[in-house]
Amino acid sequence: MVSVILCLLSLYPLQNNINEKRMIIDDSFRLTSNEVLHYGLGAFRGGENISILIEKQTMTPVNFSVVTYGKVHFMQEVGKSLNYSFVASTDYYEAYFEAGPQTNDRVSFKVLVESLEESSPFAFLSLPAKLSFFFSWLLLCFMLVVCIHRSSPKPLLNRILPKNNHVLILFTLLSLLFWCIILSINNHQLGTLENWYSDHARNPYSTMLFLKFGLRVFSSPLSQLSSLDFSPYKFVTWPEMPHLYPAGSFCIFFPFGFMLENGFSTIVIFKSEILLFVVVAHCCLYLFLKHFWELNSNFALKMLAIYIFYAVLVVYAVNGMFDAFALLFSLVAALLFLREKPAASILFFTLSTTLKYQAGIFLFPIALLSLMQLLKTGKKSFKDWKLAVSFGLLTVDTYTAFLSAPALFNARSQLIMNPINLFNMHSQISWCIQCVLVLLAFTVTMMTVNMLEQNKALQFLLVFSLFPCFLMPYFQPWYLPFFFVYTLLSQNRRELNITLVWVIALSLILSLGGLSFNPLQVFNNIIAALRPT
């Protein structure tokens, strides 16, 4: 607790009542025929003066707009140059460039922010506080691993085998049918529920860049690589970042990227992608509920947990997020661990990590516990082909993560959007609110760990989760389903209730009150998607 408080104190901002101008973006890239480029300006607290300067080499017009969620603040056709300023509100802003069919132009894009200068009078506490927290966390994890090794727990899966699947199958199929209908009549140009998220439009293009530039996609900004490419389909988001997903993601998006590059209808391909994501999300939903529903727990807690799981899994799949693929492998890995099949569990863990780094980050303890199970079975088990495949995949994942890590951890302050980041100020919320959220997350986690004294494996999972939650520059709501995998390790009603309280509390904290899965918001988004454009 002391190290957490010191870390927060080191972030304390002191305003000096002096205006300060900072260049937050200074980039140059080439726009080619029909290219779409979305540049994240970042999240702002409100009151900052934002100045945008665009200079082009030719007079060929390019459509430019500044947007926030659900609103276009500025739109103009840019000829040779543009100078635009505005006062930011408390929101996240993006700049959209849309090129015409005759475009082949080099663009200089600069963004300046004028705001009150801030200093950190207690910044000298940062390094000792970080080291203290890290070593305390590492020591606690080590102690729990030693306890697990000595106690040799044997989780039993037979306690969670389902009695009847008919209702669950019907619910899953009806849900899938509903979202398929919504998807088929959706009028948004990206095919998504909210017409805001665009991962499904970017990732096929990133896949084609990988085929052309190889491993450079993991270390070079995408705008730099796209400037060297003249493909007929180009959709770039987060252009200052490299491809931030593992190599396995290319296997999902290659067919779609190939079709888009060869002139297939974009809206048909986008909806085909989303349909695939929704189907896989419902496979996850069925597999999870099949084992979760029969667990004995408080009914209200169980229903609330199921709703949150459904919303952050299925609704974001309809928004073009492919995390369901990694979650499916993660669920299988956890169930294989419970069946005491460690080699197979490790294989499915590595498959999930090869699709999404977050699966490896949050479920690493299950892989470690599976490895401990394996050690007890004897040396012959290490000759299993599953371990050789796992080792190869993890080597590739580690290398690509190493290539991408500098860009991720050197992200601009405007892109720090994790409300419980312990080492950086959130770009939007105040220091006081961030302190409350961090301390709340830490307190809830440690109290939960203390109450789960009979389940060292679950304690280890919760303690381990603290570090990535506090370290990640940004945390998205669609990462939350990975936490629900933890509930499958509960041994009795009391443990499950305690774990559910923790999962629900952390979901609300990390999503800033659960606004992203508010049922009224989801309903309004469905209505908006069905309106004629």
Short mmCIF file of C-alpha atoms in Angstrom, two decimals:
data_model
loop_
_atom_site.label_atom_id
_atom_site.label_comp_id
_atom_site.label_asym_id
_atom_site.label_seq_id
_atom_site.Cartn_x
_atom_site.Cartn_y
_atom_site.Cartn_z
CA MET A 1 0.00 0.00 0.00
CA VAL A 2 2.85 2.42 0.84
CA SER A 3 4.49 1.93 -2.56
CA VAL A 4 1.14 2.51 -4.31
CA ILE A 5 0.61 5.77 -2.41
CA LEU A 6 4.16 6.91 -3.22
CA CYS A 7 3.62 6.15 -6.92
CA LEU A 8 0.45 8.24 -6.91
CA LEU A 9 2.17 11.04 -5.03
CA SER A 10 4.95 11.11 -7.63
CA LEU A 11 2.29 11.87 -10.27
CA TYR A 12 0.80 14.83 -8.39
CA PRO A 13 0.50 17.73 -10.89
CA LEU A 14 1.05 21.36 -9.90
CA GLN A 15 -0.26 24.02 -12.27
CA ASN A 16 2.01 27.04 -12.69
CA ASN A 17 -0.55 29.43 -14.26
CA ILE A 18 1.72 29.81 -17.28
CA ASN A 19 0.50 28.87 -20.74
CA GLU A 20 2.63 26.24 -22.42
CA LYS A 21 2.63 25.24 -26.09
CA ARG A 22 3.59 21.68 -26.98
CA MET A 23 3.85 19.97 -30.34
CA ILE A 24 2.15 16.61 -29.75
CA ILE A 25 2.14 15.46 -33.38
CA ASP A 26 4.69 16.23 -36.07
CA ASP A 27 4.28 13.67 -38.81
CA SER A 28 4.61 13.37 -42.56
CA PHE A 29 2.96 10.71 -44.70
CA ARG A 30 1.82 10.03 -48.25
CA LEU A 31 -1.87 9.75 -49.10
CA THR A 32 -2.73 7.73 -52.19
CA SER A 33 -5.87 6.91 -54.13
CA ASN A 34 -8.96 6.35 -51.93
CA GLU A 35 -6.89 5.96 -48.76
CA VAL A 36 -8.54 6.43 -45.36
CA LEU A 37 -6.32 7.49 -42.46
CA HIS A 38 -7.57 8.05 -38.90
CA TYR A 39 -5.12 9.91 -36.66
CA GLY A 40 -5.86 9.83 -32.92
CA LEU A 41 -5.26 13.29 -31.49
CA GLY A 42 -5.90 11.93 -28.01
CA ALA A 43 -8.08 12.53 -24.97
CA PHE A 44 -8.22 15.96 -23.34
CA ARG A 45 -9.53 17.25 -20.02
CA GLY A 46 -11.17 20.32 -21.52
CA GLY A 47 -10.06 23.92 -22.06
CA GLU A 48 -6.92 23.16 -24.09
CA ASN A 49 -6.36 25.18 -27.27
CA ILE A 50 -5.69 22.77 -30.13
CA SER A 51 -4.07 24.02 -33.35
CA ILE A 52 -3.89 21.84 -36.46
CA LEU A 53 -1.61 22.67 -39.39
CA ILE A 54 -1.81 20.67 -42.61
CA GLU A 55 0.42 21.29 -45.62
CA LYS A 56 0.30 19.34 -48.88
CA GLN A 57 2.51 19.27 -51.96
CA THR A 58 -0.32 19.55 -54.50
CA MET A 59 -3.75 21.15 -54.75
CA THR A 60 -5.51 17.78 -55.11
CA PRO A 61 -8.37 18.02 -52.58
CA VAL A 62 -8.49 15.73 -49.55
CA ASN A 63 -11.44 15.50 -47.16
CA PHE A 64 -10.41 16.31 -43.60
CA SER A 65 -12.52 16.17 -40.44
CA VAL A 66 -12.14 16.31 -36.67
CA VAL A 67 -14.49 13.96 -34.84
CA THR A 68 -15.36 12.69 -31.40
CA TYR A 69 -17.62 9.78 -30.51
CA GLY A 70 -20.86 10.31 -32.42
CA LYS A 71 -20.10 13.87 -33.53
CA VAL A 72 -18.27 15.64 -36.36
CA HIS A 73 -16.78 18.90 -35.04
CA PHE A 74 -15.13 20.11 -38.23
CA MET A 75 -15.13 19.06 -41.87
CA GLN A 76 -13.43 20.69 -44.82
CA GLU A 77 -11.88 19.86 -48.16
CA VAL A 78 -8.16 20.65 -47.96
CA GLY A 79 -6.31 21.98 -50.98
CA LYS A 80 -2.75 23.17 -50.44
CA SER A 81 -2.93 23.83 -46.69
CA LEU A 82 -5.18 24.19 -43.66
CA ASN A 83 -4.80 25.97 -40.34
CA TYR A 84 -7.57 25.16 -37.86
CA SER A 85 -7.84 25.83 -34.12
CA PHE A 86 -10.43 24.92 -31.51
CA VAL A 87 -10.90 24.65 -27.75
CA ALA A 88 -11.10 21.04 -26.61
CA SER A 89 -13.85 19.73 -24.38
CA THR A 90 -13.53 16.68 -22.14
CA ASP A 91 -13.42 14.15 -24.94
CA TYR A 92 -11.31 11.95 -27.21
CA TYR A 93 -10.59 13.46 -30.65
CA GLU A 94 -9.57 11.92 -33.95
CA ALA A 95 -8.56 13.47 -37.27
CA TYR A 96 -9.84 11.77 -40.43
CA PHE A 97 -8.16 12.03 -43.84
CA GLU A 98 -10.08 10.64 -46.83
CA ALA A 99 -8.30 10.75 -50.17
CA GLY A 100 -9.97 10.90 -53.58
CA PRO A 101 -9.37 8.58 -56.55
CA GLN A 102 -6.68 10.86 -58.06
CA THR A 103 -4.74 11.53 -54.84
CA ASN A 104 -1.00 10.93 -54.58
CA ASP A 105 0.24 13.55 -52.17
CA ARG A 106 2.75 14.02 -49.35
CA VAL A 107 1.06 15.50 -46.26
CA SER A 108 2.68 17.31 -43.34
CA PHE A 109 0.49 17.05 -40.25
CA LYS A 110 1.22 19.03 -37.08
CA VAL A 111 -0.84 19.43 -33.91
CA LEU A 112 -0.03 21.89 -31.12
CA VAL A 113 -1.66 22.01 -27.69
CA GLU A 114 -1.70 25.14 -25.54
CA SER A 115 -2.58 24.60 -21.89
CA LEU A 116 -1.47 25.55 -18.41
CA GLU A 117 2.03 24.35 -17.63
CA GLU A 118 2.21 21.54 -15.09
CA SER A 119 5.09 20.32 -12.98
CA SER A 120 5.50 17.29 -10.73
CA PRO A 121 7.04 18.43 -7.43
CA PHE A 122 7.27 14.84 -6.13
CA ALA A 123 8.64 13.26 -9.30
CA PHE A 124 11.79 12.25 -7.39
CA LEU A 125 9.66 9.59 -5.64
CA SER A 126 8.83 7.89 -8.93
CA LEU A 127 11.78 5.48 -9.29
CA PRO A 128 11.97 4.27 -5.66
CA ALA A 129 8.17 3.93 -5.55
CA LYS A 130 8.09 1.89 -8.77
CA LEU A 131 10.92 -0.37 -7.61
CA SER A 132 9.27 -0.84 -4.22
CA PHE A 133 5.95 -1.78 -5.80
CA PHE A 134 7.53 -4.12 -8.33
CA PHE A 135 9.63 -6.04 -5.81
CA SER A 136 6.73 -6.24 -3.32
CA TRP A 137 4.46 -7.59 -6.05
CA LEU A 138 7.14 -10.02 -7.24
CA LEU A 139 7.77 -11.28 -3.70
CA LEU A 140 4.07 -11.85 -3.06
CA CYS A 141 3.69 -13.74 -6.35
CA PHE A 142 6.74 -15.88 -5.52
CA MET A 143 5.38 -16.72 -2.07
CA LEU A 144 2.04 -17.78 -3.55
CA VAL A 145 3.75 -19.95 -6.18
CA VAL A 146 5.79 -21.66 -3.44
CA CYS A 147 2.61 -22.28 -1.42
CA ILE A 148 0.88 -23.73 -4.49
CA HIS A 149 3.85 -26.00 -5.17
CA ARG A 150 3.88 -27.31 -1.61
CA SER A 151 0.12 -27.72 -1.25
CA SER A 152 -0.32 -29.45 -4.63
CA PRO A 153 -3.96 -28.37 -5.22
CA LYS A 154 -6.06 -30.58 -7.46
CA PRO A 155 -8.91 -28.63 -9.04
CA LEU A 156 -11.86 -30.81 -10.03
CA LEU A 157 -13.91 -30.09 -13.10
CA ASN A 158 -16.75 -32.48 -12.28
CA ARG A 159 -18.24 -29.95 -9.87
CA ILE A 160 -19.06 -27.64 -12.80
CA LEU A 161 -20.32 -30.04 -15.43
CA PRO A 162 -23.71 -28.85 -16.75
CA LYS A 163 -26.94 -30.70 -16.10
CA ASN A 164 -28.95 -29.51 -19.08
CA ASN A 165 -27.84 -27.52 -22.11
CA HIS A 166 -31.12 -27.06 -23.97
CA VAL A 167 -31.97 -23.63 -22.54
CA LEU A 168 -28.40 -22.43 -22.97
CA ILE A 169 -28.25 -23.61 -26.58
CA LEU A 170 -31.57 -21.88 -27.32
CA PHE A 171 -30.41 -18.64 -25.68
CA THR A 172 -27.12 -18.70 -27.61
CA LEU A 173 -28.82 -19.36 -30.96
CA LEU A 174 -31.46 -16.66 -30.39
CA SER A 175 -28.77 -14.16 -29.46
CA LEU A 176 -26.75 -15.09 -32.54
CA LEU A 177 -29.83 -14.78 -34.76
CA PHE A 178 -30.67 -11.37 -33.29
CA TRP A 179 -27.22 -9.94 -33.95
CA CYS A 180 -27.10 -11.45 -37.43
CA ILE A 181 -30.35 -9.63 -38.27
CA ILE A 182 -29.01 -6.36 -36.82
CA LEU A 183 -25.79 -6.79 -38.80
CA SER A 184 -27.61 -7.49 -42.06
CA ILE A 185 -29.72 -4.30 -41.88
CA ASN A 186 -27.07 -2.10 -40.26
CA ASN A 187 -26.71 1.13 -42.28
CA HIS A 188 -23.38 2.34 -40.88
CA GLN A 189 -20.60 2.64 -43.45
CA LEU A 190 -18.20 0.52 -41.37
CA GLY A 191 -20.81 -2.13 -40.62
CA THR A 192 -20.24 -1.80 -36.87
CA LEU A 193 -22.88 -1.17 -34.24
CA GLU A 194 -21.54 2.23 -33.21
CA ASN A 195 -19.80 3.38 -36.42
CA TRP A 196 -16.79 4.43 -34.36
CA TYR A 197 -14.48 1.45 -33.98
CA SER A 198 -12.46 0.51 -37.07
CA ASP A 199 -10.12 -2.34 -36.08
CA HIS A 200 -11.82 -4.64 -38.59
CA ALA A 201 -11.05 -2.13 -41.36
CA ARG A 202 -7.42 -1.58 -40.36
CA ASN A 203 -6.29 -5.13 -39.55
CA PRO A 204 -6.83 -6.59 -43.06
CA TYR A 205 -4.66 -3.79 -44.46
CA SER A 206 -2.01 -4.31 -41.75
CA THR A 207 -1.96 -7.98 -42.76
CA MET A 208 -1.23 -7.07 -46.38
CA LEU A 209 1.53 -4.71 -45.19
CA PHE A 210 3.06 -7.66 -43.31
CA LEU A 211 3.18 -9.67 -46.55
CA LYS A 212 5.00 -6.77 -48.23
CA PHE A 213 7.29 -5.47 -45.48
CA GLY A 214 7.66 -8.44 -43.14
CA LEU A 215 8.59 -7.84 -39.52
CA ARG A 216 8.83 -4.07 -40.08
CA VAL A 217 5.09 -3.88 -39.34
CA PHE A 218 5.92 -4.63 -35.68
CA SER A 219 8.49 -1.83 -35.30
CA SER A 220 7.70 0.90 -37.86
CA PRO A 221 4.77 3.34 -37.71
CA LEU A 222 2.02 2.21 -40.06
CA SER A 223 1.92 5.65 -41.71
CA GLN A 224 5.56 5.18 -42.70
CA LEU A 225 4.87 1.81 -44.33
CA SER A 226 1.61 2.89 -45.96
CA SER A 227 3.48 5.82 -47.56
CA LEU A 228 5.55 3.24 -49.48
CA ASP A 229 2.50 1.24 -50.54
CA PHE A 230 0.13 1.95 -53.44
CA SER A 231 -2.51 -0.70 -52.84
CA PRO A 232 -6.08 0.04 -53.99
CA TYR A 233 -7.33 -0.54 -50.43
CA LYS A 234 -5.63 1.41 -47.64
CA PHE A 235 -7.17 1.96 -44.21
CA VAL A 236 -4.79 3.21 -41.52
CA THR A 237 -5.60 3.97 -37.88
CA TRP A 238 -3.14 4.77 -35.11
CA PRO A 239 -0.65 5.68 -37.88
CA GLU A 240 2.11 6.63 -35.43
CA MET A 241 2.03 3.09 -34.00
CA PRO A 242 3.21 -0.21 -35.49
CA HIS A 243 0.95 -3.26 -35.64
CA LEU A 244 0.26 -3.93 -31.95
CA TYR A 245 -1.16 -7.44 -32.28
CA PRO A 246 0.74 -10.76 -32.45
CA ALA A 247 1.54 -12.52 -35.71
CA GLY A 248 -1.38 -14.93 -35.29
CA SER A 249 -3.82 -12.10 -35.99
CA PHE A 250 -2.70 -12.17 -39.63
CA CYS A 251 -4.19 -15.66 -40.01
CA ILE A 252 -7.62 -14.24 -39.19
CA PHE A 253 -7.43 -11.20 -41.44
CA PHE A 254 -5.52 -12.46 -44.49
CA PRO A 255 -8.62 -13.69 -46.43
CA PHE A 256 -10.38 -10.36 -45.85
CA GLY A 257 -7.28 -8.32 -46.73
CA PHE A 258 -6.81 -10.32 -49.92
CA MET A 259 -10.41 -9.72 -51.00
CA LEU A 260 -10.31 -6.00 -50.14
CA GLU A 261 -7.09 -5.55 -52.10
CA ASN A 262 -8.68 -7.25 -55.09
CA GLY A 263 -11.67 -4.96 -55.29
CA PHE A 264 -14.40 -6.75 -53.34
CA SER A 265 -17.11 -4.55 -51.80
CA THR A 266 -15.79 -3.04 -48.55
CA ILE A 267 -19.12 -3.11 -46.71
CA VAL A 268 -19.68 -6.78 -47.63
CA ILE A 269 -16.19 -7.71 -46.38
CA PHE A 270 -16.58 -5.61 -43.22
CA LYS A 271 -19.88 -7.30 -42.38
CA SER A 272 -18.41 -10.72 -43.19
CA GLU A 273 -15.61 -10.07 -40.70
CA ILE A 274 -18.04 -8.96 -38.02
CA LEU A 275 -20.26 -11.98 -38.67
CA LEU A 276 -17.26 -14.25 -38.05
CA PHE A 277 -16.40 -12.37 -34.84
CA VAL A 278 -20.00 -12.62 -33.61
CA VAL A 279 -20.14 -16.38 -34.29
CA VAL A 280 -16.88 -16.97 -32.40
CA ALA A 281 -18.09 -14.70 -29.56
CA HIS A 282 -21.20 -16.87 -29.20
CA CYS A 283 -19.02 -19.98 -29.11
CA CYS A 284 -17.19 -18.36 -26.19
CA LEU A 285 -20.50 -17.41 -24.60
CA TYR A 286 -21.78 -20.98 -24.80
CA LEU A 287 -18.54 -22.55 -23.55
CA PHE A 288 -18.25 -20.15 -20.62
CA LEU A 289 -21.90 -20.33 -19.53
CA LYS A 290 -21.95 -24.10 -19.94
CA HIS A 291 -19.46 -24.36 -17.08
CA PHE A 292 -20.30 -21.17 -15.20
CA TRP A 293 -24.09 -21.43 -14.89
CA GLU A 294 -24.07 -24.60 -12.79
CA LEU A 295 -21.69 -23.08 -10.24
CA ASN A 296 -23.39 -22.36 -6.94
CA SER A 297 -23.40 -18.61 -6.28
CA ASN A 298 -25.56 -15.64 -5.40
CA PHE A 299 -28.18 -15.31 -8.17
CA ALA A 300 -28.00 -11.50 -8.43
CA LEU A 301 -24.20 -11.55 -8.65
CA LYS A 302 -24.32 -14.30 -11.24
CA MET A 303 -26.82 -12.45 -13.46
CA LEU A 304 -24.91 -9.18 -13.24
CA ALA A 305 -21.67 -10.97 -14.12
CA ILE A 306 -23.31 -12.71 -17.09
CA TYR A 307 -24.67 -9.40 -18.39
CA ILE A 308 -21.27 -7.69 -18.17
CA PHE A 309 -19.58 -10.68 -19.81
CA TYR A 310 -22.17 -10.70 -22.59
CA ALA A 311 -21.96 -6.96 -23.19
CA VAL A 312 -18.18 -6.68 -23.33
CA LEU A 313 -17.84 -9.86 -25.41
CA VAL A 314 -20.73 -9.89 -27.89
CA VAL A 315 -21.44 -6.17 -28.26
CA TYR A 316 -17.79 -5.39 -28.95
CA ALA A 317 -17.63 -8.28 -31.42
CA VAL A 318 -20.47 -6.51 -33.25
CA ASN A 319 -18.21 -3.44 -33.13
CA GLY A 320 -15.47 -5.30 -35.00
CA MET A 321 -13.26 -6.53 -32.15
CA PHE A 322 -11.70 -9.97 -32.65
CA ASP A 323 -10.79 -10.70 -29.01
CA ALA A 324 -13.29 -13.59 -28.98
CA PHE A 325 -10.78 -15.74 -30.88
CA ALA A 326 -8.17 -15.37 -28.13
CA LEU A 327 -10.81 -15.78 -25.42
CA LEU A 328 -12.02 -19.06 -26.93
CA PHE A 329 -8.53 -20.56 -26.71
CA SER A 330 -8.12 -19.08 -23.21
CA LEU A 331 -11.30 -20.76 -21.97
CA VAL A 332 -10.15 -24.08 -23.40
CA ALA A 333 -6.74 -23.61 -21.74
CA ALA A 334 -8.37 -22.97 -18.35
CA LEU A 335 -10.67 -25.99 -18.67
CA LEU A 336 -7.76 -28.24 -19.68
CA PHE A 337 -5.85 -26.99 -16.64
CA LEU A 338 -8.80 -27.97 -14.45
CA ARG A 339 -8.82 -31.40 -16.11
CA GLU A 340 -5.12 -31.68 -15.26
CA LYS A 341 -3.96 -31.81 -18.87
CA PRO A 342 -1.09 -29.33 -18.55
CA ALA A 343 0.62 -29.81 -21.94
CA ALA A 344 -2.63 -29.22 -23.83
CA SER A 345 -3.46 -26.28 -21.55
CA ILE A 346 -0.10 -24.63 -22.30
CA LEU A 347 -0.63 -25.16 -26.04
CA PHE A 348 -4.03 -23.44 -26.01
CA PHE A 349 -2.62 -20.67 -23.83
CA THR A 350 0.10 -19.98 -26.42
CA LEU A 351 -2.47 -20.09 -29.23
CA SER A 352 -4.53 -17.44 -27.44
CA THR A 353 -1.41 -15.33 -26.85
CA THR A 354 -0.49 -15.63 -30.54
CA LEU A 355 -3.80 -13.98 -31.37
CA LYS A 356 -3.88 -11.30 -28.65
CA TYR A 357 -1.12 -10.29 -26.24
CA GLN A 358 -3.70 -9.48 -23.55
CA ALA A 359 -4.61 -13.17 -23.27
CA GLY A 360 -1.01 -13.98 -22.42
CA ILE A 361 -0.75 -11.06 -20.02
CA PHE A 362 -3.84 -11.79 -17.93
CA LEU A 363 -3.76 -15.59 -18.10
CA PHE A 364 -0.02 -16.16 -17.69
CA PRO A 365 -0.58 -17.59 -14.16
CA ILE A 366 -2.67 -20.43 -15.62
CA ALA A 367 0.19 -21.31 -17.97
CA LEU A 368 2.63 -21.22 -15.06
CA LEU A 369 0.38 -23.42 -12.92
CA SER A 370 0.03 -25.83 -15.85
CA LEU A 371 3.81 -25.95 -16.12
CA MET A 372 4.00 -26.78 -12.40
CA GLN A 373 1.50 -29.60 -12.99
CA LEU A 374 3.72 -30.82 -15.80
CA LEU A 375 6.83 -30.84 -13.62
CA LYS A 376 5.15 -33.26 -11.24
CA THR A 377 4.35 -35.75 -14.01
CA GLY A 378 7.99 -36.53 -14.81
CA LYS A 379 10.58 -35.72 -17.47
CA LYS A 380 8.92 -37.77 -20.21
CA SER A 381 6.03 -35.32 -20.41
CA PHE A 382 8.43 -32.62 -21.64
CA LYS A 383 8.90 -34.57 -24.88
CA ASP A 384 5.28 -33.87 -25.82
CA TRP A 385 4.95 -32.21 -29.25
CA LYS A 386 2.49 -29.73 -27.76
CA LEU A 387 5.28 -28.19 -25.69
CA ALA A 388 7.56 -27.87 -28.73
CA VAL A 389 4.81 -26.05 -30.64
CA SER A 390 4.09 -23.88 -27.59
CA PHE A 391 7.75 -22.96 -27.22
CA GLY A 392 7.99 -21.99 -30.89
CA LEU A 393 4.87 -19.83 -30.76
CA LEU A 394 5.92 -18.12 -27.52
CA THR A 395 9.33 -17.36 -29.04
CA VAL A 396 7.67 -15.64 -32.00
CA ASP A 397 5.22 -13.78 -29.72
CA THR A 398 8.00 -12.60 -27.42
CA TYR A 399 10.05 -11.31 -30.34
CA THR A 400 7.18 -9.41 -31.98
CA ALA A 401 6.17 -7.96 -28.59
CA PHE A 402 9.78 -6.86 -28.07
CA LEU A 403 9.72 -5.08 -31.45
CA SER A 404 6.44 -3.27 -30.66
CA ALA A 405 7.06 -2.48 -26.97
CA PRO A 406 8.96 0.83 -27.45
CA ALA A 407 6.08 2.38 -29.39
CA LEU A 408 3.54 1.21 -26.82
CA PHE A 409 5.37 2.40 -23.71
CA ASN A 410 6.49 5.68 -25.30
CA ALA A 411 2.93 6.62 -26.20
CA ARG A 412 1.99 10.30 -25.98
CA SER A 413 0.40 11.43 -22.73
CA GLN A 414 -2.85 12.12 -24.62
CA LEU A 415 -3.11 8.37 -25.32
CA ILE A 416 -2.77 7.26 -21.67
CA MET A 417 -6.34 6.08 -21.09
CA ASN A 418 -6.05 3.48 -18.33
CA PRO A 419 -7.94 4.89 -15.31
CA ILE A 420 -5.82 2.87 -12.85
CA ASN A 421 -2.42 3.44 -14.43
CA LEU A 422 -0.05 3.69 -11.49
CA PHE A 423 2.92 5.12 -13.36
CA ASN A 424 1.40 7.77 -15.67
CA MET A 425 -1.30 10.41 -15.41
CA HIS A 426 -4.54 9.63 -17.20
CA SER A 427 -5.04 11.98 -20.15
CA GLN A 428 -8.59 12.92 -19.19
CA ILE A 429 -9.55 12.34 -15.56
CA SER A 430 -8.13 14.38 -12.68
CA TRP A 431 -5.34 13.21 -10.39
CA CYS A 432 -7.77 12.93 -7.46
CA ILE A 433 -10.16 10.66 -9.36
CA GLN A 434 -7.27 8.55 -10.60
CA CYS A 435 -6.01 8.17 -7.02
CA VAL A 436 -9.44 7.06 -5.83
CA LEU A 437 -9.75 4.50 -8.64
CA VAL A 438 -6.23 3.10 -8.14
CA LEU A 439 -6.65 2.79 -4.37
CA LEU A 440 -10.11 1.27 -4.81
CA ALA A 441 -8.82 -1.33 -7.29
CA PHE A 442 -5.85 -2.14 -5.04
CA THR A 443 -7.96 -2.38 -1.88
CA VAL A 444 -10.67 -4.53 -3.47
CA THR A 445 -8.05 -6.86 -4.93
CA MET A 446 -6.07 -7.28 -1.71
CA MET A 447 -9.23 -7.78 0.37
CA THR A 448 -10.38 -10.42 -2.11
CA VAL A 449 -6.99 -12.12 -1.97
CA ASN A 450 -7.18 -12.15 1.82
CA MET A 451 -10.63 -13.78 1.76
CA LEU A 452 -9.52 -16.50 -0.67
CA GLU A 453 -6.92 -17.93 1.69
CA GLN A 454 -7.92 -21.53 0.86
CA ASN A 455 -7.43 -21.11 -2.90
CA LYS A 456 -3.81 -20.16 -3.57
CA ALA A 457 -4.20 -20.55 -7.33
CA LEU A 458 -6.98 -17.96 -7.42
CA GLN A 459 -5.00 -15.70 -5.08
CA PHE A 460 -2.07 -15.89 -7.48
CA LEU A 461 -4.26 -14.94 -10.46
CA LEU A 462 -5.64 -11.87 -8.68
CA VAL A 463 -2.29 -10.66 -7.36
CA PHE A 464 -0.65 -11.15 -10.75
CA SER A 465 -3.41 -9.17 -12.50
CA LEU A 466 -2.53 -6.06 -10.49
CA PHE A 467 0.74 -5.42 -12.29
CA PRO A 468 -0.56 -5.36 -15.89
CA CYS A 469 -3.64 -3.40 -14.77
CA PHE A 470 -1.41 -0.76 -13.19
CA LEU A 471 1.16 -0.78 -16.00
CA MET A 472 -0.81 -0.81 -19.27
CA PRO A 473 -0.99 2.65 -20.95
CA TYR A 474 -4.59 2.04 -21.97
CA PHE A 475 -7.23 -0.51 -21.01
CA GLN A 476 -10.17 -1.24 -23.28
CA PRO A 477 -13.52 -2.69 -22.11
CA TRP A 478 -13.20 -5.64 -24.51
CA TYR A 479 -10.24 -6.94 -22.46
CA LEU A 480 -12.56 -7.60 -19.51
CA PRO A 481 -13.81 -11.09 -20.56
CA PHE A 482 -10.36 -12.51 -19.77
CA PHE A 483 -10.99 -11.75 -16.08
CA PHE A 484 -14.12 -13.90 -16.12
CA VAL A 485 -11.97 -16.96 -16.83
CA TYR A 486 -10.72 -16.63 -13.23
CA THR A 487 -14.16 -17.55 -11.89
CA LEU A 488 -13.82 -21.10 -13.23
CA LEU A 489 -11.10 -21.77 -10.65
CA SER A 490 -13.45 -21.17 -7.71
CA GLN A 491 -13.87 -24.25 -5.51
CA ASN A 492 -17.10 -23.43 -3.68
CA ARG A 493 -19.99 -20.96 -3.37
CA ARG A 494 -18.12 -18.60 -1.04
CA GLU A 495 -15.07 -18.38 -3.28
CA LEU A 496 -17.19 -17.82 -6.37
CA ASN A 497 -19.23 -15.02 -4.74
CA ILE A 498 -16.03 -13.31 -3.60
CA THR A 499 -14.44 -13.66 -7.04
CA LEU A 500 -17.58 -12.35 -8.77
CA VAL A 501 -17.59 -9.25 -6.55
CA TRP A 502 -13.96 -8.64 -7.52
CA VAL A 503 -14.59 -9.16 -11.26
CA ILE A 504 -17.65 -6.89 -11.26
CA ALA A 505 -15.91 -4.20 -9.19
CA LEU A 506 -12.83 -4.22 -11.41
CA SER A 507 -14.98 -4.16 -14.55
CA LEU A 508 -16.76 -1.03 -13.30
CA ILE A 509 -13.51 0.64 -12.24
CA LEU A 510 -11.63 -0.08 -15.47
CA SER A 511 -14.57 1.03 -17.62
CA LEU A 512 -15.14 4.20 -15.55
CA GLY A 513 -18.49 3.15 -14.14
CA GLY A 514 -19.55 0.75 -16.88
CA LEU A 515 -20.73 3.45 -19.30
CA SER A 516 -19.54 1.37 -22.25
CA PHE A 517 -21.98 -1.45 -21.47
CA ASN A 518 -24.91 0.59 -20.18
CA PRO A 519 -28.01 -1.25 -21.53
CA LEU A 520 -29.69 2.03 -22.53
CA GLN A 521 -26.59 3.02 -24.48
CA VAL A 522 -26.53 -0.37 -26.22
CA PHE A 523 -30.23 -0.01 -27.13
CA ASN A 524 -29.72 3.53 -28.49
CA ASN A 525 -26.79 2.29 -30.58
CA ILE A 526 -28.97 -0.44 -32.10
CA ILE A 527 -31.66 2.10 -33.02
CA ALA A 528 -29.05 4.45 -34.52
CA ALA A 529 -27.57 1.63 -36.62
CA LEU A 530 -30.97 0.89 -38.16
CA ARG A 531 -31.71 4.49 -39.19
CA PRO A 532 -31.31 5.25 -42.91
CA THR A 533 -28.11 7.19 -43.67
#
